[in-house]
Short mmCIF file of C-alpha atoms in Angstrom, two decimals:
data_model
loop_
_atom_site.label_atom_id
_atom_site.label_comp_id
_atom_site.label_asym_id
_atom_site.label_seq_id
_atom_site.Cartn_x
_atom_site.Cartn_y
_atom_site.Cartn_z
CA MET A 26 48.77 -19.07 12.37
CA ILE A 27 51.20 -22.15 11.38
CA THR A 28 54.07 -21.83 9.05
CA VAL A 29 55.55 -24.62 6.64
CA ALA A 30 58.24 -25.13 9.28
CA GLY A 31 55.46 -25.64 11.90
CA VAL A 32 53.55 -27.81 9.78
CA VAL A 33 56.93 -30.23 9.05
CA ASP A 34 57.28 -30.38 12.69
CA ALA A 35 53.93 -31.21 13.38
CA VAL A 36 53.62 -33.94 10.78
CA GLY A 37 57.01 -35.62 11.78
CA ALA A 38 60.38 -36.37 10.38
CA ALA A 39 59.37 -39.46 9.32
CA LEU A 40 57.42 -38.30 6.72
CA LEU A 41 58.59 -34.89 5.74
CA LYS A 42 61.80 -32.78 5.70
CA ILE A 43 62.52 -29.24 4.58
CA VAL A 44 65.04 -29.44 1.62
CA VAL A 45 64.94 -25.27 0.66
CA ALA A 46 64.06 -23.17 3.60
CA ALA A 47 62.85 -19.92 2.35
CA GLN A 48 61.12 -17.11 4.34
CA GLU A 49 58.86 -18.48 6.63
CA ALA A 50 54.94 -17.88 5.29
CA GLU A 51 51.74 -18.78 6.93
CA VAL A 52 50.50 -21.90 5.58
CA ARG A 53 46.43 -21.10 5.25
CA ASP A 54 45.42 -24.29 2.86
CA VAL A 55 46.64 -27.16 1.22
CA THR A 56 46.02 -27.72 -2.92
CA LEU A 57 47.09 -30.20 -5.35
CA ALA A 58 49.72 -28.79 -7.87
CA GLU A 59 48.16 -29.39 -11.23
CA LEU A 60 50.09 -29.67 -14.44
CA ASP A 61 47.69 -28.23 -16.60
CA GLU A 62 46.84 -25.21 -14.94
CA ALA A 63 48.26 -21.53 -15.45
CA SER A 64 48.29 -21.17 -11.69
CA THR A 65 48.85 -23.14 -8.63
CA GLY A 66 46.67 -22.48 -5.78
CA GLN A 67 46.52 -19.12 -3.93
CA SER A 68 48.94 -17.21 -1.57
CA GLY A 69 49.31 -19.31 1.32
CA ASP A 70 48.81 -22.61 -0.12
CA LEU A 71 50.93 -25.61 0.66
CA ALA A 72 51.10 -27.44 -2.97
CA LEU A 73 51.41 -31.00 -3.26
CA GLY A 74 53.41 -32.12 -6.45
CA ALA A 75 51.61 -35.58 -6.59
CA GLY A 76 51.72 -35.73 -9.90
CA ILE A 77 55.00 -34.24 -11.10
CA ALA A 78 57.32 -36.97 -12.61
CA THR A 79 60.08 -34.93 -14.27
CA PRO A 80 62.67 -31.94 -13.24
CA ASP A 81 61.11 -29.97 -15.98
CA GLN A 82 57.49 -30.47 -14.70
CA ALA A 83 58.95 -29.66 -11.37
CA LEU A 84 60.53 -26.34 -12.43
CA ALA A 85 57.45 -25.26 -14.13
CA VAL A 86 55.52 -25.69 -11.37
CA ILE A 87 57.91 -23.87 -8.66
CA GLU A 88 57.85 -21.02 -11.04
CA ARG A 89 53.63 -20.80 -10.91
CA CYS A 90 53.99 -21.24 -7.24
CA ALA A 91 56.19 -18.67 -6.80
CA ASP A 92 53.98 -16.49 -8.82
CA ALA A 93 51.02 -17.27 -6.86
CA ALA A 94 53.01 -16.49 -3.67
CA ALA A 95 52.32 -19.97 -1.97
CA ALA A 96 53.69 -21.04 1.16
CA GLY A 97 55.65 -24.30 -0.28
CA LEU A 98 55.85 -27.01 -2.47
CA VAL A 99 56.15 -30.67 -1.20
CA LEU A 100 57.76 -33.17 -3.79
CA LYS A 101 58.81 -36.87 -3.38
CA PRO A 102 62.54 -37.61 -4.17
CA PRO A 103 64.61 -37.71 -6.07
CA LEU A 104 62.95 -34.75 -7.48
CA ALA A 105 63.03 -32.62 -3.94
CA SER A 106 66.80 -33.15 -4.04
CA HIS A 107 67.46 -32.51 -7.78
CA PRO A 108 69.88 -29.85 -7.77
CA ASP A 109 68.35 -27.76 -10.66
CA VAL A 110 64.71 -28.12 -8.85
CA ALA A 111 66.40 -27.12 -5.34
CA ALA A 112 68.14 -24.00 -7.02
CA SER A 113 65.07 -22.92 -8.72
CA ALA A 114 63.21 -22.97 -5.19
CA ALA A 115 65.77 -21.17 -3.64
CA ALA A 116 66.24 -18.68 -6.36
CA ARG A 117 62.62 -17.90 -6.06
CA GLY A 118 62.38 -17.75 -2.22
CA LEU A 119 59.89 -20.81 -2.41
CA THR A 120 60.13 -23.46 0.66
CA LEU A 121 60.83 -26.86 -0.75
CA VAL A 122 59.69 -29.87 1.35
CA GLU A 123 60.48 -33.54 0.40
CA LEU A 124 57.96 -36.32 1.18
CA GLN A 125 59.61 -39.44 2.39
CA SER A 126 59.78 -42.15 -0.75
CA HIS A 127 57.49 -44.67 1.54
CA GLY A 128 54.91 -41.78 2.43
CA SER A 129 51.61 -41.87 0.79
CA TRP A 130 50.05 -38.66 -0.74
CA ALA A 131 46.70 -39.81 0.65
CA GLN A 132 48.04 -40.05 3.83
CA LEU A 133 49.73 -36.68 3.74
CA VAL A 134 46.57 -35.08 2.71
CA TRP A 135 44.55 -36.42 5.95
CA LEU A 136 47.53 -35.36 8.07
CA LEU A 137 47.91 -31.81 6.63
CA ARG A 138 44.31 -31.02 6.72
CA GLY A 139 44.27 -31.98 10.73
CA VAL A 140 47.21 -29.82 11.40
CA ILE A 141 46.10 -26.89 9.41
CA ASP A 142 42.40 -26.98 10.48
CA ARG A 143 43.33 -27.20 13.96
CA ALA A 144 45.90 -24.37 13.66
CA ALA A 145 43.18 -22.15 11.93
CA ALA A 146 40.62 -23.06 14.14
CA PRO A 147 39.23 -19.66 15.63
CA GLY A 148 39.95 -19.45 19.76
CA SER A 149 39.56 -16.10 20.76
CA PRO A 150 36.62 -15.32 23.35
CA GLU A 151 35.05 -13.09 20.66
CA THR A 152 34.95 -15.82 18.05
CA GLY A 153 34.09 -19.16 20.39
CA GLU A 154 36.23 -21.99 21.37
CA THR A 155 38.45 -24.19 19.63
CA GLY A 156 36.51 -27.23 21.23
CA VAL A 157 33.84 -27.50 19.02
CA TYR A 158 36.42 -28.00 16.06
CA ASP A 159 38.38 -30.79 17.94
CA GLU A 160 34.65 -32.53 18.88
CA LEU A 161 33.84 -32.59 15.18
CA PHE A 162 36.89 -34.11 14.42
CA ALA A 163 36.59 -36.55 17.37
CA LEU A 164 33.02 -37.40 16.29
CA ALA A 165 34.05 -38.17 12.75
CA ASP A 166 36.60 -40.58 14.19
CA ALA A 167 33.59 -41.92 16.40
CA THR A 168 31.25 -42.33 13.35
CA ALA A 169 34.13 -43.80 11.50
CA THR A 170 34.21 -46.76 14.38
CA ILE A 171 30.62 -47.24 14.46
CA VAL A 172 30.28 -47.69 10.51
CA ASP A 173 33.57 -49.33 10.12
CA ALA A 174 34.28 -46.95 7.38
CA PRO A 175 36.33 -43.50 6.61
CA VAL A 176 33.69 -40.60 6.77
CA THR A 177 33.69 -37.06 6.05
CA ILE A 178 31.35 -34.56 8.17
CA GLU A 179 29.94 -31.82 5.66
CA ASP A 180 27.60 -28.70 6.15
CA ALA A 181 24.41 -28.01 4.30
CA GLN A 182 26.42 -26.48 1.48
CA TYR A 183 28.52 -29.62 1.06
CA ARG A 184 31.76 -28.17 2.48
CA VAL A 185 34.01 -30.25 4.47
CA LEU A 186 34.04 -29.74 8.29
CA ALA A 187 35.57 -32.62 9.54
CA TYR A 188 36.80 -36.07 8.86
CA SER A 189 37.95 -39.21 10.65
CA SER A 190 41.61 -40.00 10.71
CA ARG A 191 41.27 -43.34 9.30
CA GLN A 192 40.82 -42.96 5.43
CA ASP A 193 42.24 -46.40 4.35
CA ARG A 194 39.50 -47.13 1.96
CA THR A 195 39.16 -43.97 -0.32
CA ASP A 196 38.81 -43.06 -4.08
CA PRO A 197 39.61 -39.88 -6.23
CA ALA A 198 36.31 -38.27 -5.48
CA ARG A 199 37.23 -38.15 -1.68
CA VAL A 200 40.61 -37.23 -1.94
CA SER A 201 39.19 -33.99 -4.25
CA THR A 202 36.58 -33.23 -1.13
CA ILE A 203 39.20 -33.24 1.40
CA VAL A 204 41.84 -31.37 -0.42
CA GLY A 205 39.39 -28.79 -1.85
CA ARG A 206 37.03 -28.82 1.27
CA ARG A 207 34.10 -28.85 -0.95
CA VAL A 208 32.68 -31.73 -3.02
CA PRO A 209 33.96 -31.48 -6.71
CA GLY A 210 31.48 -30.65 -9.43
CA ASP A 211 31.25 -33.60 -11.15
CA VAL A 212 31.20 -35.86 -8.19
CA ILE A 213 27.86 -33.41 -7.15
CA ALA A 214 26.41 -34.24 -10.59
CA HIS A 215 26.95 -37.79 -9.94
CA PHE A 216 25.21 -37.82 -6.83
CA ARG A 217 22.62 -35.48 -7.86
CA SER A 218 21.78 -37.88 -10.98
CA ARG A 219 21.02 -40.64 -8.04
CA GLY A 220 18.61 -38.22 -6.41
CA VAL A 221 20.77 -37.96 -3.26
CA PHE A 222 20.48 -34.34 -2.69
CA ARG A 223 16.95 -34.47 -3.34
CA LYS A 224 16.44 -37.35 -0.83
CA LEU A 225 18.42 -35.17 1.73
CA ALA A 226 16.62 -32.00 1.19
CA LYS A 227 13.18 -33.64 1.75
CA GLY A 228 13.62 -36.25 4.43
CA SER A 229 15.81 -38.01 7.48
CA GLU A 230 16.10 -41.40 6.05
CA LEU A 231 19.86 -42.74 5.30
CA VAL A 232 20.77 -42.69 1.82
CA PHE A 233 22.89 -45.92 0.26
CA VAL A 234 24.56 -44.74 -3.12
CA PRO A 235 25.82 -47.73 -5.11
CA GLN A 236 29.13 -47.65 -6.97
CA GLY A 237 29.48 -45.20 -9.46
CA PRO A 238 31.74 -44.50 -12.39
CA ASP A 239 35.45 -43.59 -12.62
CA GLY A 240 35.95 -45.64 -9.26
CA THR A 241 33.63 -43.82 -7.14
CA LEU A 242 32.94 -46.46 -4.16
CA PRO A 243 29.79 -46.66 -2.55
CA ARG A 244 28.46 -44.12 -0.08
CA LEU A 245 26.19 -44.15 2.97
CA VAL A 246 24.92 -40.61 3.46
CA ILE A 247 23.31 -39.71 6.81
CA PRO A 248 21.54 -36.24 6.85
CA ILE A 249 21.98 -34.37 10.06
CA ARG A 250 18.91 -32.23 10.95
CA ALA A 251 17.76 -30.10 13.86
CA GLY A 252 14.05 -28.77 13.85
CA GLY A 253 13.40 -30.17 10.44
CA GLU A 254 16.18 -27.74 9.14
CA LEU A 255 19.04 -29.81 6.95
CA LEU A 256 22.25 -28.55 8.89
CA GLY A 257 24.47 -30.97 7.08
CA SER A 258 25.28 -34.57 6.44
CA ILE A 259 27.62 -37.89 7.18
CA TRP A 260 29.26 -39.02 4.12
CA ALA A 261 30.89 -42.58 4.67
CA VAL A 262 32.72 -44.62 2.07
CA VAL A 263 31.37 -48.44 2.79
CA GLU A 264 31.47 -51.51 0.74
CA GLY A 265 27.92 -52.44 0.74
CA PRO A 266 24.96 -52.46 2.94
CA VAL A 267 25.17 -51.49 6.41
CA PRO A 268 23.57 -53.88 9.44
CA GLU A 269 20.37 -52.37 10.99
CA GLY A 270 21.98 -52.06 14.36
CA ARG A 271 24.93 -49.78 12.98
CA LEU A 272 22.34 -47.58 11.18
CA ARG A 273 20.72 -46.95 14.34
CA ASP A 274 23.65 -45.94 16.07
CA LEU A 275 24.63 -43.77 13.23
CA GLN A 276 21.29 -41.73 13.47
CA GLY A 277 21.98 -41.39 17.28
CA ALA A 278 25.80 -39.96 16.17
CA ALA A 279 23.91 -37.63 13.61
CA SER A 280 21.55 -36.31 16.43
CA VAL A 281 24.71 -35.29 18.48
CA LEU A 282 26.17 -33.73 15.53
CA ALA A 283 23.40 -31.56 15.04
CA LEU A 284 24.13 -29.89 18.49
CA HIS A 285 27.51 -29.28 17.22
CA LEU A 286 26.60 -27.87 13.76
CA LEU A 287 24.34 -25.43 15.58
CA ARG A 288 27.00 -24.32 17.99
CA LEU A 289 29.39 -23.96 15.06
CA ARG A 290 26.69 -21.68 13.12
CA VAL A 291 26.33 -19.48 16.48
CA GLN A 292 30.12 -19.32 16.41
CA ALA A 293 30.52 -18.41 12.76
CA ASP A 294 27.86 -15.67 13.49
CA VAL A 295 29.45 -14.24 16.38
CA ALA A 296 32.78 -14.19 14.47
CA ARG A 297 31.07 -12.44 11.32
CA ARG A 298 29.85 -9.76 13.70
CA VAL A 299 32.88 -9.16 15.61
CA SER A 300 34.93 -9.20 12.27
CA ALA A 301 32.21 -6.70 10.95
CA ASP A 302 31.96 -4.50 13.67
CA ARG A 303 35.99 -4.23 13.98
CA LEU A 304 36.05 -3.26 10.26
CA ARG A 305 33.05 -0.95 10.67
CA ALA A 306 34.81 0.85 13.25
CA ALA A 307 38.47 1.28 11.16
CA LEU A 308 36.30 2.56 8.20
CA ARG A 309 34.79 5.46 10.46
CA ALA A 310 38.06 6.10 12.52
CA PRO A 311 40.95 3.41 12.77
CA GLY A 312 42.07 4.83 16.19
CA ARG A 313 44.64 2.53 17.57
CA THR A 314 43.52 -0.48 15.58
CA VAL A 315 46.33 -2.51 13.65
CA PRO A 316 45.83 -4.57 10.20
CA GLU A 317 46.22 -7.98 12.36
CA GLU A 318 43.05 -7.19 14.49
CA LEU A 319 41.13 -6.37 11.43
CA GLY A 320 42.60 -9.72 9.46
CA LEU A 321 44.00 -7.11 6.88
CA PRO A 322 46.29 -8.48 4.41
CA LYS A 323 49.85 -6.37 3.63
CA GLY A 324 48.56 -2.90 1.83
CA PRO A 325 48.05 -0.57 0.02
CA TRP A 326 44.19 -0.99 -0.13
CA ARG A 327 41.01 0.35 -1.32
CA VAL A 328 37.38 0.70 -0.13
CA VAL A 329 34.83 -0.35 -2.49
CA ALA A 330 30.93 0.72 -2.10
CA LEU A 331 28.47 -1.68 -3.43
CA GLY A 332 25.31 -0.43 -4.77
CA ALA A 333 22.72 -0.40 -7.35
CA HIS A 334 21.26 2.05 -9.64
CA GLY A 335 18.61 2.15 -12.67
CA GLY A 336 16.50 -0.38 -10.72
CA THR A 337 16.76 -2.68 -7.81
CA ALA A 338 19.53 -5.12 -6.79
CA GLU A 339 18.55 -7.29 -3.77
CA ILE A 340 22.13 -8.84 -2.99
CA VAL A 341 23.33 -5.34 -2.27
CA HIS A 342 22.34 -4.71 1.09
CA ASP A 343 22.85 -8.30 2.09
CA LEU A 344 25.93 -8.66 4.27
CA ALA A 345 25.62 -12.49 4.27
CA LEU A 346 24.79 -13.25 0.97
CA TRP A 347 27.80 -11.00 -0.29
CA GLU A 348 30.06 -12.83 2.11
CA SER A 349 28.98 -16.01 0.72
CA ILE A 350 29.33 -14.58 -3.02
CA THR A 351 32.94 -13.63 -2.57
CA ARG A 352 34.07 -16.80 -0.70
CA ARG A 353 32.39 -18.95 -3.44
CA HIS A 354 34.89 -16.92 -5.88
CA GLY A 355 37.81 -17.42 -3.81
CA TRP A 356 37.96 -14.70 -1.17
CA ARG A 357 38.53 -16.92 2.05
CA GLN A 358 38.00 -14.14 4.43
CA PRO A 359 36.28 -11.36 2.92
CA LEU A 360 36.31 -8.05 4.69
CA ILE A 361 32.87 -6.41 4.26
CA ALA A 362 30.83 -4.18 6.73
CA ASP A 363 27.92 -1.94 6.29
CA VAL A 364 28.36 1.80 7.48
CA GLY A 365 25.19 3.55 7.34
CA ASP A 366 23.01 2.23 4.61
CA VAL A 367 25.90 1.07 2.36
CA LEU A 368 28.00 -2.04 2.21
CA PHE A 369 31.76 -1.55 1.72
CA ALA A 370 34.60 -3.86 1.02
CA VAL A 371 38.24 -3.14 1.74
CA VAL A 372 40.47 -4.97 -0.84
CA VAL A 373 43.95 -5.07 -1.42
CA ASP A 374 44.93 -2.41 -4.25
CA GLU A 375 47.77 -4.76 -6.16
CA GLY A 376 47.45 -8.30 -7.75
CA GLU A 377 44.94 -10.12 -9.07
CA LEU A 378 44.25 -12.75 -6.43
CA PRO A 379 40.81 -12.88 -4.56
CA GLY A 380 40.38 -10.02 -2.38
CA SER A 381 42.20 -7.34 -4.55
CA TRP A 382 40.72 -4.54 -6.66
CA LEU A 383 41.07 -6.38 -9.83
CA TRP A 384 39.60 -9.55 -8.67
CA MET A 385 36.35 -7.46 -7.41
CA GLU A 386 36.50 -5.39 -10.62
CA ARG A 387 36.05 -8.50 -12.58
CA LEU A 388 33.52 -10.21 -10.06
CA ILE A 389 31.37 -7.21 -10.11
CA HIS A 390 31.33 -7.22 -13.96
CA ASP A 391 30.29 -10.85 -13.93
CA ILE A 392 27.40 -10.24 -11.42
CA ALA A 393 26.40 -7.50 -13.67
CA VAL A 394 25.73 -9.61 -16.36
CA HIS A 395 22.90 -11.11 -14.78
CA ASP A 396 21.94 -8.08 -12.43
CA PRO A 397 22.38 -4.89 -14.51
CA GLY A 398 21.45 -2.64 -11.69
CA LEU A 399 24.70 -3.65 -9.88
CA CYS A 400 27.37 -1.16 -9.21
CA ALA A 401 30.38 -0.52 -7.24
CA ALA A 402 32.75 2.41 -6.71
CA SER A 403 36.33 2.42 -5.51
CA GLY A 404 37.97 5.02 -3.37
CA GLY A 405 41.41 6.32 -3.67
CA VAL A 406 44.25 4.19 -2.60
CA ALA A 407 44.65 3.95 1.21
CA LEU A 408 48.49 3.69 2.45
CA ASP A 409 47.83 3.03 5.99
CA LEU A 410 44.79 2.41 8.36
CA ALA A 411 44.54 6.29 8.86
CA ASP A 412 43.39 6.24 5.14
CA LEU A 413 40.56 3.78 5.38
CA PRO A 414 37.95 6.46 6.23
CA ARG A 415 39.09 8.81 3.52
CA SER A 416 38.61 6.04 0.71
CA ARG A 417 35.23 5.02 2.31
CA ALA A 418 34.10 8.54 2.00
CA GLU A 419 35.27 8.84 -1.40
CA ALA A 420 34.01 5.36 -2.74
CA ALA A 421 30.35 6.50 -1.12
CA GLU A 422 30.38 9.85 -2.72
CA LEU A 423 31.56 8.03 -6.28
CA LEU A 424 28.77 5.49 -5.73
CA ALA A 425 26.16 8.38 -5.16
CA LEU A 426 27.36 10.05 -8.62
CA GLN A 427 27.16 6.70 -10.27
CA SER A 428 24.16 7.71 -12.25
CA SER A 429 25.41 10.93 -13.63
CA ALA A 430 29.22 10.03 -13.96
CA ARG A 431 30.37 10.36 -17.69
CA GLN A 432 31.94 6.99 -17.36
CA ARG A 433 29.32 4.16 -17.68
CA GLY A 434 29.48 0.33 -16.63
CA PRO A 435 28.89 -1.14 -13.13
CA VAL A 436 32.60 -0.10 -11.61
CA LEU A 437 33.73 3.22 -11.33
CA ARG A 438 37.14 4.20 -9.72
CA PHE A 439 37.94 7.46 -8.09
CA GLU A 440 41.16 8.37 -10.27
CA ASP A 441 39.05 7.69 -13.09
CA VAL A 442 36.48 10.27 -12.57
CA TRP A 443 37.99 12.50 -10.11
CA ALA A 444 36.88 15.51 -12.13
CA GLU A 445 33.16 14.89 -11.77
CA VAL A 446 33.65 14.41 -7.99
CA VAL A 447 35.40 17.93 -8.02
CA VAL A 448 32.53 19.64 -10.05
CA HIS A 449 30.03 17.64 -7.66
CA ARG A 450 31.68 19.31 -4.52
CA VAL A 451 31.64 22.66 -5.93
CA VAL A 452 28.00 22.67 -7.14
CA THR A 453 26.72 20.90 -3.79
CA GLY A 454 28.75 23.19 -1.69
CA VAL A 455 27.02 26.35 -3.20
CA PRO A 456 23.23 27.00 -3.44
CA GLN A 457 22.16 27.00 -6.97
CA ILE A 458 20.77 30.06 -6.66
CA ASP A 459 24.21 31.90 -5.98
CA LEU A 460 26.00 29.83 -8.97
CA LEU A 461 23.50 31.17 -11.47
CA VAL A 462 23.91 34.69 -10.30
CA GLY A 463 24.75 36.20 -13.69
CA GLY A 464 25.98 35.60 -17.16
CA PRO A 465 24.29 34.33 -20.04
CA LEU A 466 23.08 31.12 -18.64
CA PRO A 467 19.97 32.44 -16.57
CA GLU A 468 18.65 34.20 -19.80
CA LEU A 469 19.00 31.19 -21.96
CA VAL A 470 17.12 28.83 -19.28
CA ALA A 471 14.38 31.56 -19.22
CA HIS A 472 14.46 31.90 -23.29
CA ASP A 473 14.27 28.22 -23.51
CA ARG A 474 11.08 28.06 -21.12
CA THR A 475 9.39 30.79 -23.07
CA HIS A 476 9.86 30.13 -26.76
CA GLY A 477 10.78 25.93 -26.30
CA THR A 478 14.31 26.49 -27.76
CA ASP A 479 17.31 24.43 -27.31
CA TYR A 480 19.96 26.87 -26.42
CA VAL A 481 21.03 25.45 -23.11
CA ALA A 482 21.81 22.16 -24.50
CA THR A 483 23.30 23.53 -27.63
CA VAL A 484 25.84 25.28 -25.44
CA ALA A 485 26.36 22.50 -23.11
CA ALA A 486 27.22 20.24 -26.46
CA TRP A 487 29.22 23.03 -27.61
CA LEU A 488 31.37 23.06 -24.37
CA GLU A 489 31.72 19.36 -23.76
CA GLN A 490 32.91 18.93 -27.38
CA GLN A 491 35.45 21.84 -27.19
CA GLY A 492 33.72 23.77 -30.14
CA ASP A 493 33.81 21.03 -32.55
CA PRO A 494 30.59 21.58 -34.50
CA ARG A 495 30.36 17.81 -35.83
CA GLN A 496 30.94 16.09 -32.34
CA ALA A 497 28.54 18.74 -30.80
CA ALA A 498 26.04 18.06 -33.45
CA ARG A 499 26.17 14.28 -33.05
CA GLN A 500 25.92 14.51 -29.46
CA LEU A 501 22.32 16.45 -29.81
CA HIS A 502 21.44 14.07 -32.95
CA VAL A 503 21.28 17.10 -35.51
CA HIS A 504 22.89 18.27 -38.36
CA PRO A 505 26.05 20.63 -37.98
CA ASN A 506 24.48 23.11 -39.98
CA THR A 507 21.36 23.25 -37.59
CA LEU A 508 24.09 23.44 -34.56
CA ARG A 509 25.68 26.34 -36.26
CA HIS A 510 22.62 28.23 -37.00
CA ARG A 511 21.43 27.81 -33.31
CA MET A 512 24.96 29.09 -32.23
CA ARG A 513 24.07 32.28 -34.25
CA ARG A 514 20.63 32.54 -32.98
CA LEU A 515 21.53 32.30 -29.29
CA ALA A 516 24.36 35.01 -29.64
CA GLU A 517 21.12 37.32 -30.78
CA VAL A 518 19.70 36.68 -27.64
CA VAL A 519 22.67 36.88 -25.22
CA HIS A 520 26.39 37.98 -25.39
CA ILE A 521 28.46 34.98 -24.73
CA ASP A 522 32.21 35.00 -24.92
CA LEU A 523 33.09 31.23 -25.72
CA GLU A 524 36.62 32.42 -26.41
CA SER A 525 37.34 33.11 -22.91
CA PRO A 526 38.82 30.29 -20.59
CA ARG A 527 37.31 31.41 -17.43
CA THR A 528 33.91 31.93 -19.31
CA ARG A 529 33.73 28.47 -20.49
CA LEU A 530 34.87 27.06 -16.75
CA ALA A 531 32.21 29.17 -15.26
CA LEU A 532 29.30 28.12 -17.61
CA GLN A 533 30.41 24.52 -17.41
CA ILE A 534 29.81 24.72 -13.58
CA GLN A 535 26.55 26.77 -13.89
CA LEU A 536 25.41 23.88 -16.39
CA ALA A 537 26.68 21.23 -14.04
CA ALA A 538 24.56 23.01 -11.21
CA LEU A 539 21.39 22.63 -13.58
CA ARG A 540 21.75 19.08 -14.15
CA PRO A 541 19.82 16.59 -11.48
CA GLY A 542 22.18 14.57 -9.42
CA SER A 543 25.27 16.75 -9.79
#
């Protein structure tokens, strides 16, 4: 963990100084403060006001940073020390940092990335050693020396793993790639149109990409492979074709990097298993676990069960795939684990940021558009760790009721369908034969079977629509007069007192016991 003050200390007073010191917050990432976006980054981001030119723009960005719970905002003079700007940051509890006038935003990006990445690198025995990350950055510097150009090292999904310290020759695509830790979509489209990714996927040859539009400088791309599998790639911003001798040296560097990327994969797998094991244990019985050990943000939380109905949804039981999906949609450290044969995610109950309940609800709805079989169920709110097993059990129970619940759609929340759960618990806690012990319903069931009537369905619709003949008829797809006729005829078969509230309750419980899946 590193705070804004820690970042400023690490970068040095020659470049950064704190103008407004607010409550210390962990810095998890760095982002550019865009003027035309509704929000500025995510919780824990250190926002860089590279494009902010006026006090009014700074005030607007400060407000968005505060709403997003950003860790801080970096501005250049004279904006950082402007009275209105400083007062607004202080009022909203946002740390305001000044980048010295001689400082370069590009230079600051490289420095901040190095500080934050090294602070966030896992170092516990369970998740692996920090050394593999340090070595990747060192190898990036060594590769940059070989090719005499700035480089980035990316994984097979084109996410930035490391980059060289020298970034003197760069372009907007490289800045966006390092700031966002992923190659931007328009840049990917440019390189895809040149056939770069197709060549990387099929062979081991180095790829030279000429200069592109919008000032995109030439690139030399070196695939990193092991056993025929593409593990990642090296991207160098070069001025032109590279001499043959340096190309051979680069291929040797790629072989060394392949070993490091394999180590990184193993390390990530171990970290994922450890995290899932801890979360799984907490969902069963938290014991003495504390939220920090699980990586849980501040509660309260909800446990969400992921499942499928009405067919198959292949992604439901794939833990790694769900982690990939949630990360791609902004949840940096997804809290997902399987308990039994069900996958569960622990989300924050409040807010709309990635990893929150509202964010998860939107994500499920978006995925269900393409995979209608997907569904999710949220247990009740967990105020502390001891409540997680209860929320998990409720989520699992609700998921099992998904097909029979009255509320349709891919997402259910325990508070919205608690009545279904109560009835389900009653009818599953008592044998059906004991619930159908008396009253008119057993006789109506027998009459329907013998004579082909629909008296049971008629009574059920009447009860569900609270005696409204038009609504009950609409539910049965018959005319209201037909429904009234059926009610008169069934009253000739059995005595039924629908004026009694207790009788209506007993009949509804018996009807629920008759429905499959109740």
